[in-house]
PDB file of C-alpha atoms and ligand atoms in Angstrom:
ATOM      1  CA  MET A  28      -6.156  -3.301 -17.153  1.00 49.00           C
ATOM      2  CA  SER A  29      -2.830  -1.602 -15.628  1.00 52.00           C
ATOM      3  CA  ASP A  30      -0.293  -3.251 -13.949  1.00 64.00           C
ATOM      4  CA  GLU A  31      -0.974  -1.219 -11.163  1.00 84.00           C
ATOM      5  CA  THR A  32      -4.957  -1.771 -10.509  1.00 94.00           C
ATOM      6  CA  LYS A  33      -4.523  -2.938  -6.888  1.00 97.00           C
ATOM      7  CA  VAL A  34      -6.372  -5.926  -5.899  1.00 98.00           C
ATOM      8  CA  ILE A  35      -8.570  -6.152  -3.064  1.00 98.00           C
ATOM      9  CA  LEU A  36      -9.760  -9.791  -1.684  1.00 98.00           C
ATOM     10  CA  TYR A  37     -13.725  -8.927   0.254  1.00 98.00           C
ATOM     11  CA  VAL A  38     -14.162 -12.290   2.373  1.00 98.00           C
ATOM     12  CA  GLU A  39     -17.900 -11.844   3.017  1.00 97.00           C
ATOM     13  CA  ASP A  40     -21.000 -13.393   3.718  1.00 97.00           C
ATOM     14  CA  ASN A  41     -23.421 -10.774   3.711  1.00 96.00           C
ATOM     15  CA  PRO A  42     -24.156 -10.460  -0.336  1.00 97.00           C
ATOM     16  CA  GLU A  43     -25.596  -6.815   1.018  1.00 96.00           C
ATOM     17  CA  ASN A  44     -22.235  -5.831   2.354  1.00 95.00           C
ATOM     18  CA  ARG A  45     -20.412  -7.275  -0.682  1.00 97.00           C
ATOM     19  CA  LEU A  46     -22.378  -5.111  -2.898  1.00 97.00           C
ATOM     20  CA  LEU A  47     -21.632  -1.856  -1.469  1.00 96.00           C
ATOM     21  CA  VAL A  48     -17.933  -2.479  -0.823  1.00 97.00           C
ATOM     22  CA  ARG A  49     -17.378  -3.768  -4.455  1.00 98.00           C
ATOM     23  CA  ARG A  50     -19.035  -0.368  -5.612  1.00 97.00           C
ATOM     24  CA  ILE A  51     -17.333   1.880  -3.096  1.00 97.00           C
ATOM     25  CA  LEU A  52     -13.851  -0.055  -4.473  1.00 97.00           C
ATOM     26  CA  GLN A  53     -14.423  -0.113  -7.600  1.00 97.00           C
ATOM     27  CA  ALA A  54     -15.213   3.146  -8.245  1.00 97.00           C
ATOM     28  CA  GLU A  55     -11.904   4.067  -6.739  1.00 96.00           C
ATOM     29  CA  GLY A  56     -10.711   1.777  -9.200  1.00 97.00           C
ATOM     30  CA  TYR A  57      -9.365  -1.118  -6.952  1.00 97.00           C
ATOM     31  CA  GLN A  58     -10.336  -4.584  -8.567  1.00 98.00           C
ATOM     32  CA  VAL A  59     -12.759  -6.396  -6.000  1.00 98.00           C
ATOM     33  CA  VAL A  60     -12.166 -10.589  -5.314  1.00 98.00           C
ATOM     34  CA  GLU A  61     -14.890 -11.357  -3.576  1.00 98.00           C
ATOM     35  CA  ALA A  62     -15.383 -15.152  -1.402  1.00 98.00           C
ATOM     36  CA  GLU A  63     -18.652 -15.850   0.239  1.00 98.00           C
ATOM     37  CA  HIS A  64     -17.201 -17.919   3.413  1.00 97.00           C
ATOM     38  CA  ALA A  65     -13.970 -18.631   4.558  1.00 98.00           C
ATOM     39  CA  HIS A  66     -13.748 -22.225   2.687  1.00 98.00           C
ATOM     40  CA  GLN A  67     -14.217 -20.009  -0.536  1.00 98.00           C
ATOM     41  CA  ALA A  68     -11.526 -17.702   0.411  1.00 98.00           C
ATOM     42  CA  LEU A  69      -8.895 -20.289   0.700  1.00 98.00           C
ATOM     43  CA  GLU A  70      -9.746 -21.692  -2.460  1.00 98.00           C
ATOM     44  CA  ILE A  71      -9.236 -18.206  -4.377  1.00 98.00           C
ATOM     45  CA  ILE A  72      -5.835 -17.376  -2.600  1.00 98.00           C
ATOM     46  CA  GLU A  73      -4.617 -20.880  -3.586  1.00 97.00           C
ATOM     47  CA  SER A  74      -4.151 -18.393  -7.118  1.00 97.00           C
ATOM     48  CA  LEU A  75      -4.639 -14.959  -5.728  1.00 98.00           C
ATOM     49  CA  HIS A  76      -2.101 -12.762  -4.884  1.00 97.00           C
ATOM     50  CA  PRO A  77      -3.889  -9.584  -3.145  1.00 98.00           C
ATOM     51  CA  ASP A  78      -2.444  -6.363  -2.550  1.00 97.00           C
ATOM     52  CA  LEU A  79      -4.985  -6.410   0.673  1.00 98.00           C
ATOM     53  CA  VAL A  80      -7.826  -8.110   2.157  1.00 98.00           C
ATOM     54  CA  LEU A  81     -10.784  -7.222   3.732  1.00 98.00           C
ATOM     55  CA  MET A  82     -11.896  -9.524   6.010  1.00 97.00           C
ATOM     56  CA  ASP A  83     -15.434 -10.019   7.975  1.00 95.00           C
ATOM     57  CA  ILE A  84     -14.779 -11.646  11.243  1.00 92.00           C
ATOM     58  CA  ASN A  85     -18.724 -13.193  11.254  1.00 91.00           C
ATOM     59  CA  MET A  86     -18.946 -15.739   9.071  1.00 94.00           C
ATOM     60  CA  PRO A  87     -20.880 -19.215   9.496  1.00 95.00           C
ATOM     61  CA  ASP A  88     -17.915 -21.720   8.480  1.00 97.00           C
ATOM     62  CA  MET A  89     -15.201 -20.084  10.421  1.00 96.00           C
ATOM     63  CA  ASP A  90     -14.750 -16.979  12.229  1.00 93.00           C
ATOM     64  CA  GLY A  91     -12.343 -14.254  10.134  1.00 94.00           C
ATOM     65  CA  PHE A  92      -9.786 -14.537  13.416  1.00 92.00           C
ATOM     66  CA  THR A  93      -9.099 -17.897  12.369  1.00 95.00           C
ATOM     67  CA  LEU A  94      -8.900 -17.540   8.644  1.00 97.00           C
ATOM     68  CA  THR A  95      -6.812 -14.512   9.105  1.00 96.00           C
ATOM     69  CA  ALA A  96      -4.482 -16.754  11.190  1.00 95.00           C
ATOM     70  CA  LYS A  97      -4.360 -19.567   8.443  1.00 96.00           C
ATOM     71  CA  PHE A  98      -4.177 -16.934   5.859  1.00 97.00           C
ATOM     72  CA  LYS A  99      -0.717 -15.475   8.010  1.00 95.00           C
ATOM     73  CA  GLN A 100       0.661 -18.872   7.617  1.00 95.00           C
ATOM     74  CA  ILE A 101       0.612 -18.656   4.103  1.00 96.00           C
ATOM     75  CA  PRO A 102       3.747 -17.419   2.193  1.00 96.00           C
ATOM     76  CA  HIS A 103       2.670 -14.814   0.076  1.00 96.00           C
ATOM     77  CA  LEU A 104       0.133 -13.622   2.184  1.00 96.00           C
ATOM     78  CA  ARG A 105       2.948 -12.727   4.849  1.00 90.00           C
ATOM     79  CA  ASP A 106       3.047  -9.712   3.915  1.00 92.00           C
ATOM     80  CA  VAL A 107      -0.472  -8.376   2.477  1.00 97.00           C
ATOM     81  CA  PRO A 108      -2.111  -6.478   5.086  1.00 97.00           C
ATOM     82  CA  ILE A 109      -5.521  -7.834   6.251  1.00 97.00           C
ATOM     83  CA  VAL A 110      -7.657  -5.507   7.446  1.00 96.00           C
ATOM     84  CA  ALA A 111     -10.334  -6.904  10.037  1.00 94.00           C
ATOM     85  CA  LEU A 112     -14.017  -5.311   9.491  1.00 91.00           C
ATOM     86  CA  THR A 113     -16.365  -6.470  12.428  1.00 81.00           C
ATOM     87  CA  ALA A 114     -19.642  -5.368  13.967  1.00 78.00           C
ATOM     88  CA  ASN A 115     -18.264  -6.579  17.184  1.00 65.00           C
ATOM     89  CA  VAL A 116     -17.228  -3.598  19.433  1.00 64.00           C
ATOM     90  CA  MET A 117     -16.991  -5.655  22.651  1.00 68.00           C
ATOM     91  CA  ARG A 118     -13.518  -4.827  24.576  1.00 72.00           C
ATOM     92  CA  GLY A 119     -10.676  -7.179  23.405  1.00 77.00           C
ATOM     93  CA  ASP A 120     -12.013  -7.461  19.949  1.00 78.00           C
ATOM     94  CA  LYS A 121      -8.847  -4.835  18.858  1.00 79.00           C
ATOM     95  CA  GLU A 122      -6.688  -7.292  20.620  1.00 83.00           C
ATOM     96  CA  ARG A 123      -8.250 -10.439  19.273  1.00 85.00           C
ATOM     97  CA  THR A 124      -7.981  -9.300  15.504  1.00 85.00           C
ATOM     98  CA  LEU A 125      -3.995  -8.170  16.255  1.00 85.00           C
ATOM     99  CA  ASN A 126      -3.461 -11.390  17.911  1.00 88.00           C
ATOM    100  CA  ALA A 127      -4.475 -13.325  14.828  1.00 89.00           C
ATOM    101  CA  GLY A 128      -2.174 -11.420  12.488  1.00 92.00           C
ATOM    102  CA  CYS A 129      -4.991  -8.395  11.334  1.00 93.00           C
ATOM    103  CA  ASP A 130      -2.978  -5.435  10.546  1.00 93.00           C
ATOM    104  CA  GLY A 131      -5.879  -3.305  11.503  1.00 90.00           C
ATOM    105  CA  TYR A 132      -9.661  -3.012  11.561  1.00 89.00           C
ATOM    106  CA  ILE A 133     -12.547  -1.027  10.465  1.00 91.00           C
ATOM    107  CA  GLN A 134     -16.022  -0.938  12.615  1.00 88.00           C
ATOM    108  CA  LYS A 135     -18.952  -1.649  10.501  1.00 88.00           C
ATOM    109  CA  PRO A 136     -21.419   0.199   9.761  1.00 90.00           C
ATOM    110  CA  ILE A 137     -19.307   0.713   6.956  1.00 92.00           C
ATOM    111  CA  ASP A 138     -18.246   4.469   6.496  1.00 94.00           C
ATOM    112  CA  VAL A 139     -18.957   4.864   2.610  1.00 93.00           C
ATOM    113  CA  ASP A 140     -17.371   8.092   2.769  1.00 95.00           C
ATOM    114  CA  ALA A 141     -14.282   7.243   4.670  1.00 96.00           C
ATOM    115  CA  LEU A 142     -13.435   3.407   3.322  1.00 97.00           C
ATOM    116  CA  PRO A 143     -11.893   4.482   0.770  1.00 96.00           C
ATOM    117  CA  ALA A 144      -9.109   6.666   2.739  1.00 96.00           C
ATOM    118  CA  GLN A 145      -9.076   4.535   5.167  1.00 95.00           C
ATOM    119  CA  LEU A 146      -8.207   1.332   3.107  1.00 96.00           C
ATOM    120  CA  ALA A 147      -5.632   3.643   0.863  1.00 95.00           C
ATOM    121  CA  ALA A 148      -3.312   4.117   4.072  1.00 95.00           C
ATOM    122  CA  TYR A 149      -3.217   0.252   4.674  1.00 94.00           C
ATOM    123  CA  LEU A 150      -2.026  -0.059   1.264  1.00 93.00           C
ATOM    124  CA  LYS A 151       0.731   2.924   1.440  1.00 86.00           C
ATOM    125  CA  HIS A 152       1.467   1.673   4.680  1.00 76.00           C
ATOM    126  CA  ASN A 153       2.657  -1.770   3.482  1.00 74.00           C
ATOM    127  CA  GLU A 154       4.627   0.065   0.131  1.00 71.00           C
ATOM    128  CA  GLN A 155       7.004   1.687   2.346  1.00 57.00           C
TER     129      GLN A 155
HETATM  130 MN1   MN B 211     -20.465 -11.919   8.432  1.00 50.58          MN
END
């Protein structure tokens, strides 16, 4: 693995989504680390410095808004983009993701063709 390999932490309770996103992102050359729920993510993040976090919102143990707020309190995550992945299309959800500290959000269902470019934009933006 080269030093330039970007690491993406994907927090998602749905195994089918994890499989889909892992396939897409690995094909793009990313290293994908997965957490099946929020508490696992909190454990993983103690020793992981990802380049980007892809954050599901609806999870059984803690919602992605709350987890994002916790992540943004962690010093080594302060400048790491967190992109919410949500099926919620209710009014106010965009504001809620931004208030929680998310840098943006992508709506489910996942667009297989668009996802790489969507994430690349957040990674590139963060390098400027
Ligand atoms: Mn979910």
